[in-house]
Amino acid sequence: TKKEISIITEDSTAAYDQRDEAQFKMLALKEKSDKEMIQYNVELKEIRRILEHDRKLKEFMTIKAQEREMDEESLARKRKKDAAEKAEKAEGLKKKIIKGISKRETGAKKGKKEKALECRLKPRLS
């Protein structure tokens, strides 16, 4: 019976040691799992931040490109409008010059006629 008690005591001590070792391993695995979960969450947060930044950058660049296209289009329209206005001004100036020349010619003709009349009338008046 002493021998049986000794065997039972050794078996219970071994079982207790195994249980203690198993609990220690479980605790170590749980701590490792918690650390890995924390690391995973940190990495996930960083990846989400990078993705969000890239999305905002892409959106910004898209808007910026549209603004430039619009600026280029409006600039082209402005250049076309300015060219049309210059052509219109040039045409108006051309008409004014032609009108002025024709007035001078008409005035010069009248002047010559008046001078001719004056020359004819002078001898008669004297």
Short mmCIF file of N, CA and C in Angstrom, two decimals:
data_model
loop_
_atom_site.label_atom_id
_atom_site.label_comp_id
_atom_site.label_asym_id
_atom_site.label_seq_id
_atom_site.Cartn_x
_atom_site.Cartn_y
_atom_site.Cartn_z
N THR A 1 0.80 -1.18 0.00
CA THR A 1 0.00 0.00 0.00
C THR A 1 0.86 1.27 0.00
N LYS A 2 1.97 1.20 0.72
CA LYS A 2 2.88 2.35 0.64
C LYS A 2 3.37 2.52 -0.78
N LYS A 3 3.63 1.43 -1.40
CA LYS A 3 4.10 1.45 -2.78
C LYS A 3 3.02 2.04 -3.69
N GLU A 4 1.78 1.67 -3.47
CA GLU A 4 0.66 2.17 -4.27
C GLU A 4 0.49 3.67 -4.03
N ILE A 5 0.63 4.09 -2.78
CA ILE A 5 0.51 5.52 -2.46
C ILE A 5 1.63 6.28 -3.15
N SER A 6 2.82 5.71 -3.13
CA SER A 6 3.97 6.35 -3.77
C SER A 6 3.75 6.44 -5.28
N ILE A 7 3.22 5.42 -5.89
CA ILE A 7 2.96 5.42 -7.35
C ILE A 7 1.87 6.44 -7.66
N ILE A 8 0.82 6.43 -6.85
CA ILE A 8 -0.29 7.37 -7.07
C ILE A 8 0.21 8.80 -6.88
N THR A 9 1.05 9.05 -5.92
CA THR A 9 1.60 10.38 -5.65
C THR A 9 2.46 10.81 -6.83
N GLU A 10 3.29 9.91 -7.32
CA GLU A 10 4.15 10.24 -8.48
C GLU A 10 3.29 10.53 -9.71
N ASP A 11 2.27 9.70 -9.92
CA ASP A 11 1.37 9.91 -11.06
C ASP A 11 0.65 11.25 -10.95
N SER A 12 0.16 11.57 -9.75
CA SER A 12 -0.56 12.84 -9.57
C SER A 12 0.40 14.02 -9.71
N THR A 13 1.63 13.87 -9.23
CA THR A 13 2.63 14.94 -9.39
C THR A 13 2.94 15.13 -10.87
N ALA A 14 3.10 14.04 -11.60
CA ALA A 14 3.39 14.11 -13.04
C ALA A 14 2.20 14.75 -13.77
N ALA A 15 0.99 14.35 -13.39
CA ALA A 15 -0.20 14.92 -14.02
C ALA A 15 -0.30 16.42 -13.70
N TYR A 16 0.01 16.77 -12.47
CA TYR A 16 -0.02 18.18 -12.08
C TYR A 16 1.02 18.96 -12.87
N ASP A 17 2.22 18.40 -13.00
CA ASP A 17 3.29 19.07 -13.76
C ASP A 17 2.88 19.22 -15.23
N GLN A 18 2.26 18.20 -15.80
CA GLN A 18 1.81 18.25 -17.20
C GLN A 18 0.72 19.31 -17.36
N ARG A 19 -0.20 19.34 -16.39
CA ARG A 19 -1.26 20.34 -16.44
C ARG A 19 -0.68 21.74 -16.33
N ASP A 20 0.27 21.93 -15.44
CA ASP A 20 0.93 23.21 -15.24
C ASP A 20 1.66 23.63 -16.51
N GLU A 21 2.37 22.67 -17.13
CA GLU A 21 3.10 22.94 -18.37
C GLU A 21 2.13 23.28 -19.51
N ALA A 22 1.02 22.57 -19.57
CA ALA A 22 0.01 22.83 -20.61
C ALA A 22 -0.60 24.22 -20.43
N GLN A 23 -0.88 24.58 -19.17
CA GLN A 23 -1.43 25.92 -18.90
C GLN A 23 -0.42 27.00 -19.29
N PHE A 24 0.85 26.77 -19.00
CA PHE A 24 1.90 27.73 -19.36
C PHE A 24 1.98 27.88 -20.88
N LYS A 25 1.94 26.76 -21.60
CA LYS A 25 1.97 26.79 -23.07
C LYS A 25 0.75 27.53 -23.61
N MET A 26 -0.43 27.25 -23.02
CA MET A 26 -1.65 27.93 -23.47
C MET A 26 -1.56 29.44 -23.23
N LEU A 27 -1.02 29.82 -22.09
CA LEU A 27 -0.86 31.22 -21.77
C LEU A 27 0.13 31.88 -22.75
N ALA A 28 1.23 31.19 -23.05
CA ALA A 28 2.22 31.70 -24.00
C ALA A 28 1.60 31.84 -25.39
N LEU A 29 0.82 30.84 -25.81
CA LEU A 29 0.16 30.91 -27.11
C LEU A 29 -0.87 32.04 -27.15
N LYS A 30 -1.60 32.24 -26.04
CA LYS A 30 -2.59 33.32 -25.99
C LYS A 30 -1.88 34.68 -26.09
N GLU A 31 -0.78 34.87 -25.37
CA GLU A 31 -0.02 36.12 -25.44
C GLU A 31 0.52 36.34 -26.85
N LYS A 32 1.04 35.26 -27.46
CA LYS A 32 1.54 35.36 -28.83
C LYS A 32 0.41 35.74 -29.78
N SER A 33 -0.75 35.11 -29.60
CA SER A 33 -1.91 35.41 -30.44
C SER A 33 -2.33 36.87 -30.26
N ASP A 34 -2.36 37.36 -29.01
CA ASP A 34 -2.73 38.75 -28.75
C ASP A 34 -1.74 39.71 -29.41
N LYS A 35 -0.44 39.43 -29.30
CA LYS A 35 0.58 40.28 -29.93
C LYS A 35 0.42 40.28 -31.45
N GLU A 36 0.17 39.09 -32.01
CA GLU A 36 -0.02 39.00 -33.46
C GLU A 36 -1.28 39.77 -33.89
N MET A 37 -2.33 39.71 -33.06
CA MET A 37 -3.57 40.43 -33.37
C MET A 37 -3.31 41.94 -33.32
N ILE A 38 -2.58 42.39 -32.34
CA ILE A 38 -2.24 43.81 -32.24
C ILE A 38 -1.42 44.23 -33.46
N GLN A 39 -0.42 43.43 -33.80
CA GLN A 39 0.42 43.73 -34.97
C GLN A 39 -0.42 43.74 -36.24
N TYR A 40 -1.32 42.78 -36.38
CA TYR A 40 -2.21 42.71 -37.53
C TYR A 40 -3.06 43.97 -37.63
N ASN A 41 -3.64 44.41 -36.51
CA ASN A 41 -4.48 45.62 -36.49
C ASN A 41 -3.67 46.86 -36.85
N VAL A 42 -2.43 46.95 -36.36
CA VAL A 42 -1.56 48.08 -36.69
C VAL A 42 -1.26 48.09 -38.20
N GLU A 43 -0.90 46.93 -38.74
CA GLU A 43 -0.60 46.83 -40.17
C GLU A 43 -1.85 47.12 -41.01
N LEU A 44 -3.00 46.60 -40.58
CA LEU A 44 -4.24 46.84 -41.30
C LEU A 44 -4.58 48.32 -41.30
N LYS A 45 -4.42 48.97 -40.15
CA LYS A 45 -4.68 50.40 -40.05
C LYS A 45 -3.76 51.18 -40.99
N GLU A 46 -2.49 50.81 -41.03
CA GLU A 46 -1.51 51.47 -41.91
C GLU A 46 -1.87 51.26 -43.38
N ILE A 47 -2.26 50.04 -43.73
CA ILE A 47 -2.64 49.75 -45.12
C ILE A 47 -3.89 50.54 -45.51
N ARG A 48 -4.85 50.60 -44.60
CA ARG A 48 -6.06 51.39 -44.88
C ARG A 48 -5.73 52.86 -45.05
N ARG A 49 -4.83 53.38 -44.21
CA ARG A 49 -4.41 54.78 -44.31
C ARG A 49 -3.74 55.03 -45.66
N ILE A 50 -2.87 54.12 -46.08
CA ILE A 50 -2.19 54.26 -47.38
C ILE A 50 -3.21 54.20 -48.52
N LEU A 51 -4.14 53.26 -48.44
CA LEU A 51 -5.17 53.15 -49.49
C LEU A 51 -6.02 54.40 -49.55
N GLU A 52 -6.40 54.93 -48.40
CA GLU A 52 -7.22 56.15 -48.36
C GLU A 52 -6.44 57.32 -48.94
N HIS A 53 -5.16 57.40 -48.59
CA HIS A 53 -4.31 58.48 -49.13
C HIS A 53 -4.21 58.36 -50.65
N ASP A 54 -4.00 57.14 -51.14
CA ASP A 54 -3.92 56.92 -52.58
C ASP A 54 -5.23 57.28 -53.27
N ARG A 55 -6.35 56.93 -52.63
CA ARG A 55 -7.66 57.25 -53.21
C ARG A 55 -7.85 58.76 -53.30
N LYS A 56 -7.50 59.46 -52.21
CA LYS A 56 -7.63 60.92 -52.21
C LYS A 56 -6.70 61.55 -53.22
N LEU A 57 -5.49 61.02 -53.33
CA LEU A 57 -4.53 61.54 -54.31
C LEU A 57 -5.05 61.34 -55.73
N LYS A 58 -5.58 60.16 -56.00
CA LYS A 58 -6.14 59.88 -57.33
C LYS A 58 -7.30 60.82 -57.62
N GLU A 59 -8.18 61.00 -56.64
CA GLU A 59 -9.32 61.91 -56.81
C GLU A 59 -8.84 63.33 -57.08
N PHE A 60 -7.85 63.77 -56.31
CA PHE A 60 -7.29 65.11 -56.50
C PHE A 60 -6.69 65.26 -57.89
N MET A 61 -5.92 64.26 -58.31
CA MET A 61 -5.27 64.35 -59.62
C MET A 61 -6.31 64.32 -60.74
N THR A 62 -7.37 63.57 -60.56
CA THR A 62 -8.44 63.53 -61.56
C THR A 62 -9.09 64.90 -61.68
N ILE A 63 -9.40 65.51 -60.54
CA ILE A 63 -10.01 66.84 -60.54
C ILE A 63 -9.04 67.85 -61.15
N LYS A 64 -7.79 67.76 -60.78
CA LYS A 64 -6.77 68.69 -61.29
C LYS A 64 -6.65 68.55 -62.81
N ALA A 65 -6.65 67.31 -63.29
CA ALA A 65 -6.55 67.08 -64.74
C ALA A 65 -7.78 67.65 -65.44
N GLN A 66 -8.97 67.49 -64.84
CA GLN A 66 -10.18 68.04 -65.44
C GLN A 66 -10.11 69.56 -65.47
N GLU A 67 -9.58 70.17 -64.40
CA GLU A 67 -9.45 71.62 -64.37
C GLU A 67 -8.51 72.09 -65.46
N ARG A 68 -7.41 71.37 -65.64
CA ARG A 68 -6.47 71.75 -66.70
C ARG A 68 -7.10 71.62 -68.06
N GLU A 69 -7.86 70.52 -68.27
CA GLU A 69 -8.55 70.35 -69.54
C GLU A 69 -9.51 71.50 -69.76
N MET A 70 -10.25 71.84 -68.70
CA MET A 70 -11.20 72.93 -68.80
C MET A 70 -10.45 74.24 -69.04
N ASP A 71 -9.33 74.41 -68.36
CA ASP A 71 -8.54 75.62 -68.56
C ASP A 71 -8.03 75.69 -70.00
N GLU A 72 -7.56 74.55 -70.51
CA GLU A 72 -7.06 74.52 -71.88
C GLU A 72 -8.20 74.80 -72.86
N GLU A 73 -9.37 74.21 -72.58
CA GLU A 73 -10.52 74.44 -73.46
C GLU A 73 -10.95 75.90 -73.40
N SER A 74 -11.02 76.44 -72.20
CA SER A 74 -11.45 77.85 -72.08
C SER A 74 -10.38 78.77 -72.66
N LEU A 75 -9.13 78.39 -72.51
CA LEU A 75 -8.05 79.19 -73.10
C LEU A 75 -8.14 79.16 -74.62
N ALA A 76 -8.43 78.00 -75.18
CA ALA A 76 -8.59 77.89 -76.63
C ALA A 76 -9.78 78.73 -77.10
N ARG A 77 -10.90 78.65 -76.34
CA ARG A 77 -12.06 79.47 -76.69
C ARG A 77 -11.73 80.95 -76.60
N LYS A 78 -10.98 81.35 -75.58
CA LYS A 78 -10.60 82.76 -75.41
C LYS A 78 -9.70 83.21 -76.55
N ARG A 79 -8.75 82.36 -76.91
CA ARG A 79 -7.87 82.70 -78.04
C ARG A 79 -8.68 82.85 -79.32
N LYS A 80 -9.62 81.94 -79.53
CA LYS A 80 -10.46 82.01 -80.73
C LYS A 80 -11.29 83.29 -80.72
N LYS A 81 -11.85 83.61 -79.55
CA LYS A 81 -12.66 84.82 -79.41
C LYS A 81 -11.80 86.06 -79.63
N ASP A 82 -10.60 86.07 -79.04
CA ASP A 82 -9.69 87.21 -79.21
C ASP A 82 -9.31 87.38 -80.68
N ALA A 83 -9.05 86.26 -81.35
CA ALA A 83 -8.70 86.32 -82.77
C ALA A 83 -9.87 86.89 -83.58
N ALA A 84 -11.08 86.45 -83.23
CA ALA A 84 -12.26 86.94 -83.94
C ALA A 84 -12.44 88.44 -83.68
N GLU A 85 -12.22 88.87 -82.42
CA GLU A 85 -12.33 90.30 -82.10
C GLU A 85 -11.27 91.11 -82.83
N LYS A 86 -10.06 90.60 -82.91
CA LYS A 86 -8.99 91.31 -83.64
C LYS A 86 -9.34 91.42 -85.11
N ALA A 87 -9.85 90.32 -85.67
CA ALA A 87 -10.24 90.35 -87.08
C ALA A 87 -11.36 91.35 -87.30
N GLU A 88 -12.32 91.38 -86.35
CA GLU A 88 -13.44 92.31 -86.44
C GLU A 88 -12.94 93.75 -86.34
N LYS A 89 -12.03 94.01 -85.40
CA LYS A 89 -11.46 95.36 -85.26
C LYS A 89 -10.69 95.75 -86.51
N ALA A 90 -9.92 94.81 -87.03
CA ALA A 90 -9.15 95.09 -88.23
C ALA A 90 -10.09 95.41 -89.39
N GLU A 91 -11.17 94.66 -89.50
CA GLU A 91 -12.14 94.89 -90.56
C GLU A 91 -12.78 96.26 -90.40
N GLY A 92 -13.14 96.61 -89.15
CA GLY A 92 -13.74 97.93 -88.88
C GLY A 92 -12.76 99.05 -89.20
N LEU A 93 -11.51 98.87 -88.81
CA LEU A 93 -10.48 99.87 -89.11
C LEU A 93 -10.28 100.01 -90.61
N LYS A 94 -10.29 98.87 -91.28
CA LYS A 94 -10.14 98.88 -92.74
C LYS A 94 -11.28 99.67 -93.38
N LYS A 95 -12.52 99.44 -92.89
CA LYS A 95 -13.68 100.15 -93.44
C LYS A 95 -13.56 101.65 -93.16
N LYS A 96 -13.09 102.02 -91.95
CA LYS A 96 -12.93 103.43 -91.61
C LYS A 96 -11.89 104.08 -92.51
N ILE A 97 -10.81 103.37 -92.75
CA ILE A 97 -9.76 103.92 -93.63
C ILE A 97 -10.29 104.12 -95.04
N ILE A 98 -10.99 103.11 -95.54
CA ILE A 98 -11.57 103.21 -96.89
C ILE A 98 -12.57 104.35 -96.94
N LYS A 99 -13.39 104.47 -95.90
CA LYS A 99 -14.37 105.54 -95.84
C LYS A 99 -13.68 106.90 -95.80
N GLY A 100 -12.60 106.99 -94.98
CA GLY A 100 -11.84 108.24 -94.89
C GLY A 100 -11.20 108.60 -96.22
N ILE A 101 -10.65 107.61 -96.89
CA ILE A 101 -10.02 107.87 -98.20
C ILE A 101 -11.06 108.33 -99.20
N SER A 102 -12.21 107.67 -99.20
CA SER A 102 -13.25 108.07 -100.16
C SER A 102 -13.77 109.47 -99.83
N LYS A 103 -13.84 109.84 -98.54
CA LYS A 103 -14.25 111.19 -98.17
C LYS A 103 -13.22 112.20 -98.65
N ARG A 104 -11.95 111.88 -98.49
CA ARG A 104 -10.90 112.79 -98.94
C ARG A 104 -10.97 112.99 -100.44
N GLU A 105 -11.16 111.84 -101.11
CA GLU A 105 -11.25 111.95 -102.56
C GLU A 105 -12.46 112.79 -102.96
N THR A 106 -13.57 112.58 -102.30
CA THR A 106 -14.78 113.35 -102.59
C THR A 106 -14.54 114.80 -102.23
N GLY A 107 -13.93 115.04 -101.07
CA GLY A 107 -13.62 116.41 -100.64
C GLY A 107 -12.63 117.06 -101.58
N ALA A 108 -11.63 116.31 -102.04
CA ALA A 108 -10.63 116.85 -102.95
C ALA A 108 -11.28 117.20 -104.27
N LYS A 109 -12.21 116.37 -104.74
CA LYS A 109 -12.89 116.65 -105.98
C LYS A 109 -13.72 117.93 -105.84
N LYS A 110 -14.43 118.03 -104.68
CA LYS A 110 -15.22 119.23 -104.46
C LYS A 110 -14.31 120.44 -104.38
N GLY A 111 -13.22 120.27 -103.75
CA GLY A 111 -12.28 121.38 -103.63
C GLY A 111 -11.78 121.82 -104.99
N LYS A 112 -11.47 120.90 -105.85
CA LYS A 112 -10.99 121.23 -107.19
C LYS A 112 -12.09 121.93 -107.98
N LYS A 113 -13.31 121.42 -107.83
CA LYS A 113 -14.43 122.05 -108.54
C LYS A 113 -14.64 123.45 -108.03
N GLU A 114 -14.61 123.62 -106.71
CA GLU A 114 -14.78 124.95 -106.15
C GLU A 114 -13.66 125.88 -106.61
N LYS A 115 -12.45 125.36 -106.63
CA LYS A 115 -11.31 126.17 -107.09
C LYS A 115 -11.50 126.54 -108.56
N ALA A 116 -11.95 125.61 -109.32
CA ALA A 116 -12.17 125.89 -110.74
C ALA A 116 -13.25 126.95 -110.90
N LEU A 117 -14.32 126.84 -110.12
CA LEU A 117 -15.37 127.84 -110.19
C LEU A 117 -14.85 129.21 -109.76
N GLU A 118 -14.06 129.20 -108.68
CA GLU A 118 -13.50 130.46 -108.21
C GLU A 118 -12.61 131.09 -109.29
N CYS A 119 -11.81 130.26 -109.93
CA CYS A 119 -10.95 130.78 -110.98
C CYS A 119 -11.76 131.35 -112.14
N ARG A 120 -12.85 130.73 -112.50
CA ARG A 120 -13.70 131.21 -113.57
C ARG A 120 -14.43 132.48 -113.17
N LEU A 121 -14.82 132.53 -111.86
CA LEU A 121 -15.59 133.67 -111.43
C LEU A 121 -14.71 134.89 -111.15
N LYS A 122 -13.50 134.75 -110.81
CA LYS A 122 -12.62 135.86 -110.48
C LYS A 122 -12.49 136.82 -111.65
N PRO A 123 -12.24 136.34 -112.82
CA PRO A 123 -12.10 137.30 -113.91
C PRO A 123 -13.41 138.06 -114.15
N ARG A 124 -14.51 137.48 -113.92
CA ARG A 124 -15.78 138.11 -114.16
C ARG A 124 -16.06 139.16 -113.09
N LEU A 125 -15.66 138.87 -111.86
CA LEU A 125 -15.89 139.78 -110.77
C LEU A 125 -15.00 141.01 -110.89
N SER A 126 -13.92 140.90 -111.47
CA SER A 126 -12.99 142.02 -111.53
C SER A 126 -13.31 142.99 -112.57
#
